[in-house]
Short mmCIF file of C-alpha atoms in Angstrom, two decimals:
data_model
loop_
_atom_site.label_atom_id
_atom_site.label_comp_id
_atom_site.label_asym_id
_atom_site.label_seq_id
_atom_site.Cartn_x
_atom_site.Cartn_y
_atom_site.Cartn_z
CA MET T 1090 0.00 0.00 0.00
CA THR T 1091 2.84 2.38 0.83
CA ASP T 1092 4.63 1.79 -2.49
CA MET T 1093 1.49 2.78 -4.41
CA ARG T 1094 1.61 6.21 -2.76
CA LEU T 1095 5.03 6.91 -4.25
CA PRO T 1096 3.86 7.91 -7.77
CA ARG T 1097 1.17 10.11 -6.27
CA LEU T 1098 3.65 11.88 -4.00
CA ALA T 1099 6.15 12.21 -6.84
CA ALA T 1100 3.48 13.88 -8.97
CA LEU T 1101 2.38 16.20 -6.18
CA CYS T 1102 5.20 18.74 -6.41
CA PRO T 1103 5.52 18.98 -10.22
CA LEU T 1104 1.80 19.75 -10.29
CA ALA T 1105 2.28 22.37 -7.60
CA LEU T 1106 5.23 23.87 -9.47
CA THR T 1107 3.00 24.26 -12.53
CA LEU T 1108 0.31 25.99 -10.47
CA ILE T 1109 2.84 28.34 -8.86
CA VAL T 1110 4.34 29.31 -12.22
CA ALA T 1111 0.91 29.79 -13.82
CA ASN T 1112 -0.50 31.77 -10.90
CA PRO T 1113 -0.75 35.42 -11.94
CA ALA T 1114 -0.10 36.66 -8.41
CA GLY T 1115 0.45 40.34 -9.17
CA ALA T 1116 3.94 41.55 -8.43
CA GLN T 1117 4.94 38.45 -6.52
CA SER T 1118 7.81 36.77 -8.33
CA LEU T 1119 8.64 33.09 -8.59
CA VAL T 1120 11.74 32.02 -6.66
CA LEU T 1121 13.42 28.77 -7.70
CA LYS T 1122 16.08 27.32 -5.44
CA PRO T 1123 18.22 24.25 -6.19
CA LEU T 1124 18.78 21.79 -3.35
CA ALA T 1125 21.89 19.66 -3.11
CA ASP T 1126 23.98 18.05 -0.40
CA ALA T 1127 26.41 15.15 -0.33
CA ARG T 1128 28.11 13.07 2.35
CA LEU T 1129 31.10 10.79 1.89
CA ARG T 1130 31.71 8.57 4.93
CA TYR T 1131 34.09 5.85 6.02
CA GLU T 1132 32.88 3.76 8.98
CA ARG T 1133 34.78 0.97 10.71
CA VAL T 1134 33.21 -1.29 13.35
CA GLU T 1135 35.05 -3.77 15.57
CA GLN T 1136 32.67 -5.77 17.75
CA ASP T 1137 33.48 -8.69 20.04
CA GLY T 1138 31.65 -11.87 19.11
CA ILE T 1139 31.35 -11.04 15.40
CA ALA T 1140 33.68 -12.90 13.07
CA LYS T 1141 34.73 -10.02 10.82
CA ASP T 1142 35.08 -6.28 11.33
CA ALA T 1143 33.08 -3.90 9.15
CA ASP T 1144 34.55 -1.43 6.68
CA ALA T 1145 32.04 0.76 4.87
CA VAL T 1146 32.66 3.59 2.41
CA THR T 1147 29.36 5.13 1.37
CA ILE T 1148 28.34 8.28 -0.44
CA ARG T 1149 24.91 9.82 0.05
CA VAL T 1150 23.61 12.46 -2.39
CA ARG T 1151 20.39 14.45 -2.17
CA THR T 1152 19.25 16.75 -4.93
CA GLY T 1153 16.05 18.60 -5.73
CA VAL T 1154 14.39 21.96 -6.24
CA SER T 1155 12.01 24.24 -4.38
CA ALA T 1156 9.70 26.85 -5.90
CA THR T 1157 8.14 29.72 -3.95
CA ARG T 1158 5.64 32.37 -4.93
CA GLY T 1159 4.10 34.44 -2.18
CA HIS T 1160 2.79 32.26 0.63
CA LEU T 1161 2.87 29.04 -1.40
CA SER T 1162 5.85 26.78 -2.04
CA ALA T 1163 6.57 23.30 -3.36
CA LEU T 1164 9.60 21.09 -2.92
CA VAL T 1165 10.76 17.81 -4.41
CA GLU T 1166 14.00 16.04 -3.45
CA ALA T 1167 15.49 12.62 -4.21
CA GLN T 1168 18.20 10.78 -2.31
CA GLY T 1169 20.59 7.97 -3.18
CA ASN T 1170 23.19 6.05 -1.23
CA LEU T 1171 25.99 4.09 -2.90
CA ALA T 1172 28.32 1.63 -1.16
CA ILE T 1173 31.78 2.14 -2.64
CA VAL T 1174 33.27 -0.38 -0.17
CA ASN T 1175 30.62 -2.79 1.09
CA HIS T 1176 32.48 -4.94 3.62
CA TYR T 1177 29.67 -4.66 6.17
CA ASP T 1178 26.29 -6.02 7.20
CA ASP T 1179 23.83 -3.48 5.81
CA THR T 1180 21.01 -5.00 7.99
CA VAL T 1181 18.68 -5.70 5.01
CA SER T 1182 20.57 -8.01 2.60
CA GLY T 1183 20.48 -11.17 4.68
CA PRO T 1184 22.93 -12.96 6.99
CA SER T 1185 26.47 -11.61 7.19
CA ARG T 1186 29.59 -12.51 9.17
CA ARG T 1187 30.56 -8.85 9.43
CA ALA T 1188 29.56 -6.18 11.94
CA ALA T 1189 26.56 -4.01 11.09
CA VAL T 1190 26.52 -0.55 9.52
CA GLY T 1191 22.95 0.62 8.99
CA ASP T 1192 23.49 2.32 5.62
CA PRO T 1193 22.17 0.04 2.84
CA GLU T 1194 22.29 1.14 -0.77
CA ASN T 1195 19.21 3.05 -1.75
CA ILE T 1196 17.59 5.39 -4.27
CA ALA T 1197 14.26 6.94 -3.38
CA LEU T 1198 12.05 10.00 -3.19
CA TYR T 1199 13.20 11.76 -0.02
CA ARG T 1200 10.80 14.72 0.16
CA ALA T 1201 7.81 15.89 -1.86
CA GLN T 1202 5.79 18.56 -0.11
CA LEU T 1203 3.49 21.53 -0.51
CA GLN T 1204 3.61 24.36 2.00
CA TYR T 1205 1.59 27.45 2.80
CA LYS T 1206 3.36 29.94 5.06
CA ALA T 1207 1.92 33.18 6.41
CA ASP T 1208 2.81 35.34 9.42
CA ALA T 1209 1.26 33.12 12.09
CA VAL T 1210 0.45 29.90 10.22
CA THR T 1211 2.48 27.28 8.37
CA ALA T 1212 0.78 24.26 6.79
CA THR T 1213 2.79 21.47 5.15
CA ALA T 1214 1.50 18.37 3.37
CA GLY T 1215 3.31 15.46 1.73
CA ARG T 1216 6.56 13.61 2.37
CA GLN T 1217 8.57 15.80 4.72
CA LYS T 1218 11.32 15.89 7.32
CA ILE T 1219 10.05 16.35 10.88
CA THR T 1220 12.13 17.18 13.94
CA LEU T 1221 10.52 18.02 17.29
CA ASP T 1222 12.43 19.58 20.22
CA ASP T 1223 15.76 17.75 20.64
CA GLU T 1224 14.55 14.78 18.50
CA ARG T 1225 14.41 12.45 21.52
CA PHE T 1226 10.94 11.25 20.54
CA VAL T 1227 10.39 12.37 16.93
CA GLY T 1228 13.30 13.06 14.59
CA ALA T 1229 14.80 12.74 11.12
CA ALA T 1230 17.63 10.27 11.94
CA ASN T 1231 19.91 12.40 9.78
CA TRP T 1232 23.05 10.60 10.98
CA ARG T 1233 22.19 7.59 8.86
CA GLN T 1234 22.79 7.96 5.14
CA ASN T 1235 19.11 7.18 4.41
CA GLY T 1236 17.35 9.72 6.63
CA ARG T 1237 13.83 9.28 7.99
CA THR T 1238 10.88 11.17 6.48
CA TYR T 1239 7.15 11.23 7.19
CA ASP T 1240 4.14 11.16 4.87
CA ALA T 1241 2.19 13.68 6.88
CA ALA T 1242 0.09 16.81 7.22
CA ARG T 1243 1.49 19.42 9.59
CA PHE T 1244 -0.09 22.59 10.96
CA GLU T 1245 1.98 25.13 12.91
CA TRP T 1246 0.21 28.08 14.49
CA ALA T 1247 1.69 30.97 16.46
CA VAL T 1248 -1.39 31.43 18.65
CA LEU T 1249 0.25 34.33 20.49
CA PRO T 1250 3.73 35.87 20.23
CA GLN T 1251 4.82 33.66 23.16
CA LEU T 1252 2.70 30.59 22.37
CA LYS T 1253 2.99 28.13 19.47
CA ALA T 1254 0.97 25.02 18.58
CA ASP T 1255 2.34 22.25 16.35
CA LEU T 1256 -0.09 19.54 15.17
CA ILE T 1257 1.01 16.63 12.96
CA TYR T 1258 -0.85 13.68 11.48
CA SER T 1259 1.35 11.06 9.79
CA TRP T 1260 0.07 7.98 7.99
CA SER T 1261 3.44 6.48 7.02
CA VAL T 1262 7.05 6.70 8.23
CA ARG T 1263 9.89 5.93 5.82
CA GLY T 1264 12.82 4.63 7.82
CA THR T 1265 16.56 4.28 7.26
CA SER T 1266 16.48 0.84 5.60
CA GLY T 1267 15.80 2.14 2.09
CA ILE T 1268 13.59 0.65 -0.59
CA ASN T 1269 15.14 -2.83 -0.23
CA GLY T 1270 14.23 -3.17 3.43
CA THR T 1271 12.32 -6.34 4.39
CA GLY T 1272 11.01 -8.14 7.45
CA ALA T 1273 11.83 -6.25 10.64
CA LYS T 1274 13.48 -3.52 8.53
CA PRO T 1275 10.72 -2.53 6.05
CA PRO T 1276 11.00 0.47 3.70
CA ALA T 1277 8.13 2.15 5.53
CA ILE T 1278 5.72 1.51 8.40
CA ASP T 1279 2.12 2.63 8.05
CA GLY T 1280 -0.01 3.73 10.99
CA VAL T 1281 -2.05 6.55 12.46
CA ASN T 1282 0.62 8.68 14.15
CA VAL T 1283 -0.36 11.89 15.91
CA PHE T 1284 2.19 14.36 17.32
CA VAL T 1285 1.10 17.42 19.33
CA ASN T 1286 3.36 20.14 20.75
CA LEU T 1287 2.29 23.24 22.63
CA ALA T 1288 5.26 25.52 23.42
CA ALA T 1289 5.21 28.66 25.57
CA LYS T 1290 8.11 31.05 26.13
CA THR T 1291 8.64 31.80 29.83
CA PRO T 1292 11.26 33.80 31.76
CA ILE T 1293 13.15 30.57 32.52
CA GLY T 1294 12.98 28.99 29.07
CA THR T 1295 10.60 27.40 26.59
CA LEU T 1296 8.06 25.13 28.27
CA THR T 1297 6.64 22.49 25.92
CA GLY T 1298 3.81 20.09 26.60
CA PHE T 1299 3.66 17.17 24.19
CA ALA T 1300 1.64 14.11 23.21
CA TYR T 1301 3.11 11.52 20.82
CA LEU T 1302 0.82 8.72 19.66
CA ILE T 1303 2.98 6.31 17.66
CA ASP T 1304 1.22 3.58 15.70
CA GLN T 1305 3.66 0.98 14.37
CA ASP T 1306 1.05 -0.82 12.30
CA GLU T 1307 3.35 -3.60 11.08
CA GLN T 1308 3.26 -7.21 12.24
CA ALA T 1309 6.90 -7.86 11.25
CA VAL T 1310 8.22 -5.01 13.40
CA GLN T 1311 8.15 -6.53 16.88
CA GLY T 1312 4.54 -7.64 16.35
CA PHE T 1313 2.99 -4.19 16.90
CA ARG T 1314 4.82 -3.91 20.25
CA LEU T 1315 6.45 -0.56 19.44
CA SER T 1316 3.11 1.26 19.31
CA SER T 1317 2.94 3.65 22.26
CA GLN T 1318 1.35 6.81 23.63
CA THR T 1319 3.65 9.27 25.38
CA TYR T 1320 2.64 12.40 27.28
CA GLY T 1321 5.06 14.79 28.92
CA ALA T 1322 6.67 18.19 29.28
CA ARG T 1323 10.06 19.76 28.56
CA LEU T 1324 11.70 22.97 29.79
CA ALA T 1325 14.76 24.24 27.91
CA GLY T 1326 16.52 27.57 28.23
CA ASN T 1327 19.74 29.50 28.62
CA ARG T 1328 21.02 32.56 30.42
CA ALA T 1329 24.10 34.74 30.11
CA LEU T 1330 25.90 34.87 33.46
CA ALA T 1331 28.67 37.19 32.24
CA PRO T 1332 29.84 38.61 28.87
CA SER T 1333 31.59 35.33 27.96
CA VAL T 1334 29.71 32.91 30.19
CA LYS T 1335 26.39 31.20 29.35
CA LEU T 1336 24.42 28.50 31.14
CA ASN T 1337 22.11 26.10 29.23
CA TRP T 1338 19.63 23.72 30.78
CA ALA T 1339 16.95 21.18 29.84
CA LEU T 1340 14.51 19.25 32.03
CA SER T 1341 12.02 16.71 30.74
CA TYR T 1342 9.53 14.17 32.06
CA ALA T 1343 7.22 11.82 30.16
CA ARG T 1344 4.96 8.88 30.84
CA GLN T 1345 4.45 6.14 28.24
CA SER T 1346 1.98 3.28 27.85
CA ASP T 1347 0.81 0.83 25.18
CA TYR T 1348 -1.24 2.08 22.25
CA HIS T 1349 -3.37 0.73 19.40
CA ARG T 1350 -2.68 -3.00 18.80
CA ASN T 1351 0.31 -3.29 21.12
CA PRO T 1352 -0.36 -6.52 23.07
CA ASN T 1353 1.72 -5.40 26.08
CA ASP T 1354 -0.01 -3.65 28.97
CA TYR T 1355 2.72 -1.45 30.44
CA ARG T 1356 3.57 1.91 32.00
CA ALA T 1357 7.06 3.44 31.99
CA SER T 1358 8.56 6.86 32.73
CA TYR T 1359 11.23 9.06 31.17
CA TYR T 1360 13.40 11.63 32.98
CA LEU T 1361 16.06 14.03 31.74
CA ALA T 1362 18.18 16.63 33.52
CA ASP T 1363 20.87 18.28 31.38
CA ALA T 1364 23.06 21.34 31.94
CA GLY T 1365 25.88 22.99 30.00
CA LEU T 1366 28.27 25.82 30.76
CA GLU T 1367 29.99 27.86 28.05
CA VAL T 1368 33.01 29.88 29.18
CA SER T 1369 34.51 31.68 26.19
CA ALA T 1370 35.55 28.84 23.85
CA ALA T 1371 35.24 26.06 26.44
CA ARG T 1372 32.13 23.89 26.71
CA LEU T 1373 31.30 21.71 29.75
CA GLY T 1374 28.17 19.61 30.12
CA ALA T 1375 26.59 16.94 32.29
CA GLY T 1376 23.29 15.12 32.37
CA TYR T 1377 21.25 12.19 33.59
CA GLU T 1378 18.69 10.45 31.38
CA VAL T 1379 16.41 7.59 32.43
CA LEU T 1380 14.28 5.41 30.16
CA GLY T 1381 12.31 3.44 32.72
CA ALA T 1382 11.18 -0.17 32.88
CA ASP T 1383 7.85 -1.63 33.93
CA ARG T 1384 7.88 -5.41 34.48
CA GLY T 1385 11.32 -6.15 33.05
CA THR T 1386 10.00 -8.14 30.08
CA ALA T 1387 10.67 -7.47 26.41
CA LEU T 1388 9.39 -4.08 25.19
CA THR T 1389 7.65 -3.12 28.43
CA SER T 1390 10.30 -0.42 28.93
CA PHE T 1391 10.20 3.13 27.60
CA GLN T 1392 10.74 3.00 23.80
CA THR T 1393 11.57 5.76 21.29
CA PRO T 1394 11.35 4.14 17.82
CA LEU T 1395 11.13 7.50 16.00
CA ALA T 1396 14.00 9.23 17.81
CA SER T 1397 17.19 10.42 16.14
CA ILE T 1398 18.85 7.82 18.32
CA PHE T 1399 22.49 8.55 17.41
CA LYS T 1400 22.29 11.81 19.37
CA PHE T 1401 21.58 9.94 22.61
CA GLN T 1402 23.12 7.21 24.80
CA GLY T 1403 26.46 7.06 23.01
CA TRP T 1404 27.55 6.79 19.39
CA ALA T 1405 28.20 3.04 19.55
CA ASP T 1406 24.39 2.57 19.23
CA LYS T 1407 24.06 -0.16 21.87
CA PHE T 1408 20.65 1.07 23.06
CA THR T 1409 18.67 1.61 19.85
CA THR T 1410 15.95 -0.47 21.53
CA THR T 1411 15.62 0.11 25.28
CA PRO T 1412 16.51 -3.06 27.24
CA ALA T 1413 13.78 -4.86 29.18
CA ASN T 1414 15.12 -3.46 32.47
CA GLY T 1415 15.39 0.10 31.15
CA VAL T 1416 18.52 2.23 31.00
CA ARG T 1417 20.04 5.03 33.04
CA ASP T 1418 22.65 7.19 31.33
CA LEU T 1419 24.91 9.40 33.45
CA TYR T 1420 27.11 11.48 31.14
CA GLY T 1421 29.56 14.34 31.05
CA SER T 1422 31.21 16.23 28.20
CA ALA T 1423 33.99 18.71 27.59
CA GLY T 1424 34.91 20.55 24.42
CA TRP T 1425 36.66 23.52 22.88
CA THR T 1426 35.80 25.61 19.83
CA TRP T 1427 37.75 28.00 17.62
CA LYS T 1428 35.86 30.42 15.37
CA ARG T 1429 38.66 30.53 12.81
CA VAL T 1430 42.12 29.06 12.30
CA GLY T 1431 43.53 30.05 8.92
CA PRO T 1432 40.97 29.09 6.23
CA LEU T 1433 39.04 26.82 8.65
CA THR T 1434 36.01 27.90 10.68
CA GLY T 1435 33.78 26.33 13.32
CA ILE T 1436 36.55 24.08 14.64
CA LEU T 1437 35.43 21.76 17.44
CA ILE T 1438 37.02 19.10 19.60
CA GLN T 1439 34.85 17.24 22.10
CA GLY T 1440 34.90 14.28 24.45
CA VAL T 1441 31.90 12.59 26.09
CA TYR T 1442 31.77 9.91 28.79
CA HIS T 1443 28.68 7.74 29.47
CA ARG T 1444 27.98 5.40 32.36
CA PHE T 1445 25.07 3.04 31.63
CA ASP T 1446 23.03 1.17 34.26
CA SER T 1447 19.66 -0.55 34.32
CA ASP T 1448 16.55 1.09 35.73
CA ARG T 1449 15.58 -2.19 37.45
CA LEU T 1450 17.74 -4.72 39.32
CA SER T 1451 20.82 -2.43 39.70
CA MET T 1452 22.77 -3.85 36.76
CA ASP T 1453 25.95 -2.20 35.48
CA TYR T 1454 25.56 -2.27 31.70
CA GLY T 1455 28.87 -0.68 30.73
CA ASP T 1456 30.49 2.62 29.85
CA GLU T 1457 31.47 4.48 26.71
CA VAL T 1458 33.89 7.16 25.57
CA ASP T 1459 33.07 9.26 22.48
CA LEU T 1460 35.49 11.65 20.76
CA LEU T 1461 34.85 14.19 17.98
CA ALA T 1462 36.93 16.63 15.92
CA SER T 1463 35.37 18.72 13.14
CA ALA T 1464 36.02 21.84 11.06
CA LYS T 1465 34.41 23.75 8.18
CA TRP T 1466 35.88 25.16 4.98
CA ARG T 1467 33.48 27.11 2.79
CA ARG T 1468 30.62 24.70 2.03
CA TYR T 1469 32.49 21.63 3.29
CA THR T 1470 32.63 20.07 6.75
CA VAL T 1471 35.15 17.40 7.67
CA SER T 1472 34.86 15.37 10.86
CA ALA T 1473 36.38 12.39 12.64
CA ARG T 1474 34.60 10.44 15.39
CA TYR T 1475 35.48 7.55 17.65
CA ALA T 1476 33.28 5.52 20.02
CA ASP T 1477 34.48 2.86 22.47
CA TYR T 1478 31.83 0.90 24.39
CA HIS T 1479 33.10 -1.33 27.20
CA ALA T 1480 30.51 -3.91 28.25
CA ASP T 1481 29.96 -5.08 31.82
CA SER T 1482 26.63 -6.93 31.70
CA PHE T 1483 24.96 -5.69 28.50
CA ALA T 1484 25.90 -6.21 24.82
CA THR T 1485 29.57 -6.65 23.85
CA ASN T 1486 32.70 -4.51 23.59
CA THR T 1487 32.43 -2.34 20.46
CA ARG T 1488 34.71 0.20 18.84
CA LYS T 1489 33.66 2.45 15.96
CA PHE T 1490 35.52 5.02 13.88
CA TRP T 1491 34.14 7.47 11.31
CA LEU T 1492 35.78 9.85 8.86
CA GLU T 1493 33.31 12.06 7.03
CA LEU T 1494 33.14 14.84 4.45
CA ASP T 1495 29.90 16.83 4.02
CA TYR T 1496 28.93 19.31 1.34
CA VAL T 1497 25.84 21.55 1.31
CA LEU T 1498 24.93 23.83 -1.58
#
């Protein structure tokens, strides 16, 4: 059913482009903008218990065009991912003796959307990228070469200058497995997904109340057991303490339970406390995040199947699905930035340490060290990352290294 929507979505934006061009909208001129970005990445994975290490060289290209006239715009964008060196388990091609890298080859329609944008209202329909708050619950998974998009209708309304409502209805989510995904890694998962955000600006930060009703209407994906309803609130803000000193903070709480055809009857909680201090070029941060457990059985813990998961709980990706006994992540970070060194700008070095424990039964899962160095030159960004997960009682020792070059038009 999802594949049959593809021609209709593909035809949506060319039709809209024709209407925009033909629209005699007075003095309003047509603005055409090309879209292009590319990412070349080398990823190496060494994981205990797997016969062969993974070496992946992939290149992801996205290209498209947007057209805008007055309040109306249309956008169409395709994406492709090519494996130049494919010595890895791409997670969709069948059994492999190598470690996994979740970037299978792919060519697909990435976005095809219509948008109306006025002073207080933005309405978007079609295949689109959606990111909410810090992407802990709903995100675009942009780290993977095949990013996540949503077939959805979205309505954003600035009710008052300090109050904004964001309402989204999505009937299909296209994941990171690409068009060749099968079984537990399908190209897309249908379902009635509803995301609601209500954000208010306060003297101590932006306070957001949210409701995320996720319908994973797919028998092959954990037998419907990733369908959930999550309700919560988030407070995020910052304050200058001195001319070169700034404090950032984020607090969040949510409660999750089963939804739609999920056969599990469970309740689990989520907590986050995060703070960062910027002193001139230095950056220090610390936080504590808990994805709680209910009964300690499979998928009765707090799950975030639509999160941009790479941003959380370490870059080794050991907790893409929350363990039955939940997970507690105590972390700290330190970094340094330089605005410019010679022709390079936005230079960053950063280190992050994670200590992982269970939410139930006081289990020590393991710890992880993550390192990052990146810099920009004109439209290019080059970065190197390293992740080292040391297992105590969960998963296995894993080391990952990435070298990446990004280009954005």
